[in-house]
CSV table of N, CA and C in Angstrom, one decimal:
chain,number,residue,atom,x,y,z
A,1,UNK,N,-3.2,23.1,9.7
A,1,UNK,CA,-3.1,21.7,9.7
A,1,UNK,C,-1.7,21.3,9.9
A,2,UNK,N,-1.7,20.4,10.8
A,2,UNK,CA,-0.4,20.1,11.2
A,2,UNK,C,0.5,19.2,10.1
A,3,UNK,N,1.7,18.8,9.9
A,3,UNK,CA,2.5,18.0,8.9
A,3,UNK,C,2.0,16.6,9.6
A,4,UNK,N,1.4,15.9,10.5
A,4,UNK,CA,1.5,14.7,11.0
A,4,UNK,C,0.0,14.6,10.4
A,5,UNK,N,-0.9,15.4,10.8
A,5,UNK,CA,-2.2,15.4,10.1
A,5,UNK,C,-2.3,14.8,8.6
A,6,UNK,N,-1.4,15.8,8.2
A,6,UNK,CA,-1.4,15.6,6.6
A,6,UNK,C,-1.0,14.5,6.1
A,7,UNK,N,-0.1,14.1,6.5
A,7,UNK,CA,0.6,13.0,6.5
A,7,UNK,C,-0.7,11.3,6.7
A,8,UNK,N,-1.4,11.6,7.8
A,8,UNK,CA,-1.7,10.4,8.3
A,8,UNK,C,-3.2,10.6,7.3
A,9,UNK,N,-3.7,11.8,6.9
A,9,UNK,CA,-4.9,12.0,5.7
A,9,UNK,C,-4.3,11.5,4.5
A,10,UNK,N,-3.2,11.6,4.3
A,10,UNK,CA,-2.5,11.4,2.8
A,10,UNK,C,-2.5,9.5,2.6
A,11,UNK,N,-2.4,8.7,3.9
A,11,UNK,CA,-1.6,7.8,3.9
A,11,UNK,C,-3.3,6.8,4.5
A,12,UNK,N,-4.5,7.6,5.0
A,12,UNK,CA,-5.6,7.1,4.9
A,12,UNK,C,-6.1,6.9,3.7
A,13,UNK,N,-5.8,8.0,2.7
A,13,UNK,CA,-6.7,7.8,1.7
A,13,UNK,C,-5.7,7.2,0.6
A,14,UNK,N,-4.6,7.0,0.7
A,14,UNK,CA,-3.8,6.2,-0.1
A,14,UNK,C,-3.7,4.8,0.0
A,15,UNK,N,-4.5,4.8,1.8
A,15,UNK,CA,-4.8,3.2,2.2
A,15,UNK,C,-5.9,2.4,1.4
A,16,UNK,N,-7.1,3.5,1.5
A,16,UNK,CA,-8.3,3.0,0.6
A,16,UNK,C,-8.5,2.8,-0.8
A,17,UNK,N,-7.3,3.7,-1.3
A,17,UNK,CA,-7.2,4.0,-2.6
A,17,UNK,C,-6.5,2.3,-3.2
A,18,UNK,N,-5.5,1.7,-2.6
A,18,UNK,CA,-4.9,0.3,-2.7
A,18,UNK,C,-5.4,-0.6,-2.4
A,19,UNK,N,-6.7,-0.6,-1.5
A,19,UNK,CA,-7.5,-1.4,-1.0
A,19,UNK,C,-8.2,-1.9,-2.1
A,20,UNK,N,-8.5,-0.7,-2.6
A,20,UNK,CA,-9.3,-0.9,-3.9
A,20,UNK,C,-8.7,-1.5,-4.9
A,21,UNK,N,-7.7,-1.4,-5.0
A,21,UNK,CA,-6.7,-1.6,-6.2
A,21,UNK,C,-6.7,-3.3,-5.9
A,22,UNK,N,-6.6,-3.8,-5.1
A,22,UNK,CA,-6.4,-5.1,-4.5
A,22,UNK,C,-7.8,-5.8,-5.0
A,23,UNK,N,-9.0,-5.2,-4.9
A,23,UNK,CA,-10.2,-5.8,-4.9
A,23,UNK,C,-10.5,-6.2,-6.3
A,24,UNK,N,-9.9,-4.8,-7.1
A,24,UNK,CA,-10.3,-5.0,-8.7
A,24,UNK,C,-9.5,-6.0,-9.3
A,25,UNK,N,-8.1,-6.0,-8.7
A,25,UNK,CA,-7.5,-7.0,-9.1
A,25,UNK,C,-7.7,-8.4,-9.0
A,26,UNK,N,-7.9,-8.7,-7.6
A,26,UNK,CA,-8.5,-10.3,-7.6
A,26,UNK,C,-9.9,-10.4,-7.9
A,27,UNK,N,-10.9,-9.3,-8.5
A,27,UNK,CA,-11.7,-9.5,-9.4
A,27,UNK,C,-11.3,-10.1,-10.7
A,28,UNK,N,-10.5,-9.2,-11.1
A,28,UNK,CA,-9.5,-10.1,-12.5
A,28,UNK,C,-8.9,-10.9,-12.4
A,29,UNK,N,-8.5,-11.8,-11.3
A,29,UNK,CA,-7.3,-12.7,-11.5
A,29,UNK,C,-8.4,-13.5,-11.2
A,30,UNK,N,-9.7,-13.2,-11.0
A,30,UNK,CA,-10.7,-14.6,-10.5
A,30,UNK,C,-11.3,-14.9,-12.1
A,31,UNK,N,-11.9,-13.7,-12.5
A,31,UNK,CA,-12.1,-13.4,-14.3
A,31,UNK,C,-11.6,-13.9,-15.3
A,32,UNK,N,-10.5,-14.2,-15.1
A,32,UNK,CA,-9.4,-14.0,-16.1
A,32,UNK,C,-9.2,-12.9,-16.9
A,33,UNK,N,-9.5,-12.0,-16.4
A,33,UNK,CA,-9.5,-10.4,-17.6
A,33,UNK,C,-7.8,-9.7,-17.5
A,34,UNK,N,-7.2,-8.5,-17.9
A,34,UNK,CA,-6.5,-8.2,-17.4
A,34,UNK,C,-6.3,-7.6,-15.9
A,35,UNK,N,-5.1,-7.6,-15.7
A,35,UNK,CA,-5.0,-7.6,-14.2
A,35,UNK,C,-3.6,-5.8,-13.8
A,36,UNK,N,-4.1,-6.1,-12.5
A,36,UNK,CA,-3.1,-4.6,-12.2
A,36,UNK,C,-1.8,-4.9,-12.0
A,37,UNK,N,-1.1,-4.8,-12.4
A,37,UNK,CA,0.6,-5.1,-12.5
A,37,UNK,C,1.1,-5.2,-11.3
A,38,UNK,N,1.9,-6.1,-10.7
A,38,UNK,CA,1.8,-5.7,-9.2
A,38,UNK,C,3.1,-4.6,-8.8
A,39,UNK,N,3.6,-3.6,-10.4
A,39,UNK,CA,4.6,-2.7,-9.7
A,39,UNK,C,3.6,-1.4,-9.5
A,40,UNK,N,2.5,-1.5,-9.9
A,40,UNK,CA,1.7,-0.4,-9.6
A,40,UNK,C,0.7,-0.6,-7.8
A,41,UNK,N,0.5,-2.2,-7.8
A,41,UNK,CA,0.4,-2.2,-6.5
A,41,UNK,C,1.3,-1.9,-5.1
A,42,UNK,N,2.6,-2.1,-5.8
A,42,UNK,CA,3.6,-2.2,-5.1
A,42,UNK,C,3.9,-0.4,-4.5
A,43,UNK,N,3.7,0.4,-6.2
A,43,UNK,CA,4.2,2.1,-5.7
A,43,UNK,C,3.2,2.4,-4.9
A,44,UNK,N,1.4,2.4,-5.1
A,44,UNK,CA,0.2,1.8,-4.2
A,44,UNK,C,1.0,2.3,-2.6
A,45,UNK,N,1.1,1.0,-2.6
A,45,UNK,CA,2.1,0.5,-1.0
A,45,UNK,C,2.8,1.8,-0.9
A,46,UNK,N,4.1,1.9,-1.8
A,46,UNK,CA,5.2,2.7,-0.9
A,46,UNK,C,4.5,4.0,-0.5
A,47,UNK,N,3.4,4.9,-1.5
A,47,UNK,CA,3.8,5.7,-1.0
A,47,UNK,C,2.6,6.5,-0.5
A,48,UNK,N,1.9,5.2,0.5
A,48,UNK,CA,1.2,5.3,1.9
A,48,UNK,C,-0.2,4.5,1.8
A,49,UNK,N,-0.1,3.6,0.8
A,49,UNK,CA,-1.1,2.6,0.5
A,49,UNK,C,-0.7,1.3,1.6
A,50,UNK,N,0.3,0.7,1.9
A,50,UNK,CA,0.2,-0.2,2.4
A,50,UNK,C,-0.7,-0.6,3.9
A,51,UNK,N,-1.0,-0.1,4.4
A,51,UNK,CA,-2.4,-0.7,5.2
A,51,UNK,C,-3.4,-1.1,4.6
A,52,UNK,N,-3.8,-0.4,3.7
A,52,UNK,CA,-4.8,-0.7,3.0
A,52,UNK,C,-5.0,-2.1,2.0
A,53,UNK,N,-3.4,-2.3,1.7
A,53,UNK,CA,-2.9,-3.5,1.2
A,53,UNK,C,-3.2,-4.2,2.1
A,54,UNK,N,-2.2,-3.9,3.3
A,54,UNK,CA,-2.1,-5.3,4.1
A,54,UNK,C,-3.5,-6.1,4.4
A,55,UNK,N,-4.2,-5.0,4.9
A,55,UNK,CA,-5.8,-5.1,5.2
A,55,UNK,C,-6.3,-6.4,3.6
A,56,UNK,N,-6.5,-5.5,2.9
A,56,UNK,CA,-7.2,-6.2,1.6
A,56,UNK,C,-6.6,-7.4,1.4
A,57,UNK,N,-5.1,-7.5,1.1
A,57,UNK,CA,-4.2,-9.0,1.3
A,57,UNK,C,-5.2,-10.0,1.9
A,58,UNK,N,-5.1,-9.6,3.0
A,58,UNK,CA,-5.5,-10.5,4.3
A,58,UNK,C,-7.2,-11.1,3.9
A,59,UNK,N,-7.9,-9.9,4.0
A,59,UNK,CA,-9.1,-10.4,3.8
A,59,UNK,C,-9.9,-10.8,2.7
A,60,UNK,N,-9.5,-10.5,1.5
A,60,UNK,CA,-9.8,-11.0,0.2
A,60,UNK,C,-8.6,-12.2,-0.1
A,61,UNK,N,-7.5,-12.4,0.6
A,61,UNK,CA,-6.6,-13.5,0.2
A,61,UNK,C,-6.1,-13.4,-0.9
A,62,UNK,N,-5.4,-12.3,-1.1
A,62,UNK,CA,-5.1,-11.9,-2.2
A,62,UNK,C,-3.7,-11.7,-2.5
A,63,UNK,N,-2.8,-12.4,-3.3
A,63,UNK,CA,-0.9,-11.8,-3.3
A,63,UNK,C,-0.4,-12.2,-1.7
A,64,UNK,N,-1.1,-13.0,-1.0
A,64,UNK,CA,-0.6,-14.1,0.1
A,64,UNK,C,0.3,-15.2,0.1
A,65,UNK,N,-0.1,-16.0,-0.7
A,65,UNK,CA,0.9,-16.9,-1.2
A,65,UNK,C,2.2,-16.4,-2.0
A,66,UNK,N,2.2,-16.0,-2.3
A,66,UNK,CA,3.3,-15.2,-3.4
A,66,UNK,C,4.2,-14.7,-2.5
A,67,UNK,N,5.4,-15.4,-2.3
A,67,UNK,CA,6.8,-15.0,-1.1
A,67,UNK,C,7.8,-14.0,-1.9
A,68,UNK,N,7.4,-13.6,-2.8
A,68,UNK,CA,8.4,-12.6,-3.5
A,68,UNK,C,7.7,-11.9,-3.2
A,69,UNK,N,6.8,-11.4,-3.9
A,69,UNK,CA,5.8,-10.1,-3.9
A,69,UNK,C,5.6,-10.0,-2.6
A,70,UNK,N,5.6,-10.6,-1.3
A,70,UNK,CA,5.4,-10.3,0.0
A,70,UNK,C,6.6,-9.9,0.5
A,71,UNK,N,7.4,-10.2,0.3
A,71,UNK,CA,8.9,-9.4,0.4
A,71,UNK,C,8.7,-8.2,0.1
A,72,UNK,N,8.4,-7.7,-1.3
A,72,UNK,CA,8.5,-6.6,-1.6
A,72,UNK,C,7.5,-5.7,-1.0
A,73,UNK,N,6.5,-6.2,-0.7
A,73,UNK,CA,5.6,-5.7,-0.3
A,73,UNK,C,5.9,-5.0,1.0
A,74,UNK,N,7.0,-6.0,2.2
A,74,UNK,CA,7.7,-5.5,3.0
A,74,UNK,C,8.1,-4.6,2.9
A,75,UNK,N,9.3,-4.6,2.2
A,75,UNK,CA,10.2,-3.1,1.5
A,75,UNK,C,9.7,-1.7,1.4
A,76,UNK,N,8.2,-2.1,0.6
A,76,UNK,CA,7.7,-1.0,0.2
A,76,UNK,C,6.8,-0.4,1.5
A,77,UNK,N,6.6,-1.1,2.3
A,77,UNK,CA,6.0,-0.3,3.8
A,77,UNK,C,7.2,0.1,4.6
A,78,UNK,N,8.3,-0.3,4.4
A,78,UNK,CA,9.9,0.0,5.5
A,78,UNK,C,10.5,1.2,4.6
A,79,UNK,N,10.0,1.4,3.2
A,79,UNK,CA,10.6,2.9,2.6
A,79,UNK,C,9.5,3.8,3.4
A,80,UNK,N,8.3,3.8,2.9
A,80,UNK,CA,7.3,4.6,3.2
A,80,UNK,C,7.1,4.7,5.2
A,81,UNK,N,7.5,4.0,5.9
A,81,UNK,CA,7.6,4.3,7.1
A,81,UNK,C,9.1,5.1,7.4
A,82,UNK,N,10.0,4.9,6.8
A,82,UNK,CA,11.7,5.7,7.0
A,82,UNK,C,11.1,7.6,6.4
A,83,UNK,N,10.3,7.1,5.2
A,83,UNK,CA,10.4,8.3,4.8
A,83,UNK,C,9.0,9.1,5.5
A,84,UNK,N,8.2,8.6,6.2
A,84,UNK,CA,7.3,9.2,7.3
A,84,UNK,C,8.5,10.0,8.5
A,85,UNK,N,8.8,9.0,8.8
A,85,UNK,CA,10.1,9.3,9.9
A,85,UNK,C,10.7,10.2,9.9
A,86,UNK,N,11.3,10.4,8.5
A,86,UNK,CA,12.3,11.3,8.3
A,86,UNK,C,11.4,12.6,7.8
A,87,UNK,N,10.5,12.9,7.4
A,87,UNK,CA,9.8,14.1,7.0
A,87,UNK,C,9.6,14.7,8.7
A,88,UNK,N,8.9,13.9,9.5
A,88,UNK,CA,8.4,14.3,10.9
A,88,UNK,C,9.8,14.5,11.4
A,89,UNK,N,10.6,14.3,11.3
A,89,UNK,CA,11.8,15.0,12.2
A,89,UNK,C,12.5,16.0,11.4
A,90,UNK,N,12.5,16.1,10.0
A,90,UNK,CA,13.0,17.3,9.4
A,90,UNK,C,12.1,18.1,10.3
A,91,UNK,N,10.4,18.1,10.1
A,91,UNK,CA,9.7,19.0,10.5
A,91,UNK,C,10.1,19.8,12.3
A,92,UNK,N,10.3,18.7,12.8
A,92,UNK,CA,10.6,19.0,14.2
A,92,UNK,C,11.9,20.2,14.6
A,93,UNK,N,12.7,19.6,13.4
A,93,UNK,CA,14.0,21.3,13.8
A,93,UNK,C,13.7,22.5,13.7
C-alpha cells in the first residue's frame, strides 16, 4: 500500500469519523444536553477530519455562524494539509 493511499484512507475515515461528531453535536446544541467541545472537534479536523467537517458544517448548519471557531477551523485544515505535504515529500527522497 502506498504512503498516499494510507494517507487519503486515514483522512476518509477521519472525514466520516468528524462528520459524525458534528451531527451528535448539533443534536445536543438543538437538545440542550451536553455538547462536544469544540477543541475536540477542532483536533477531529486537524488530524484529517476536516472534510468531513466542512461537509457536515455546511449541511447540517452547524459552527457557521461562529467567525472564531471558523477561523480555527481554517488553521486546523492548513496544519493538516502542510503536514500531508510534508510526509509525501519526505516520502519521495
Amino acid at each position: 500500500m502506498t504512503l498516499a493511499l494510507i494517507i487519503a484512507a486515514e483522512t476518509f475515515f477521519a472525514s466520516v469519523l468528524t462528520a459524525v461528531f458534528y451531527w451528535i453535536d448539533k443534536r445536543a446544541a438543538r437538545a440542550g444536553t451536553q455538547r462536544i467541545p469544540e477543541k475536540t472537534l477542532l483536533l477531529a479536523s486537524v488530524l484529517g477530519g476536516w472534510p468531513g467537517g466542512c461537509l457536515a458544517g455546511q449541511k447540517l448548519r452547524h459552527k457557521t455562524a461562529k467567525v472564531s471557531y471558523r477561523i480555527q477551523f481554517v488553521v486546523a485544515a492548513v496544519i493538516h494539509v502542510l503536514a500531508v505535504v510534508a510526509i509525501l515529500w519526505a516520502g519521495l527522497r
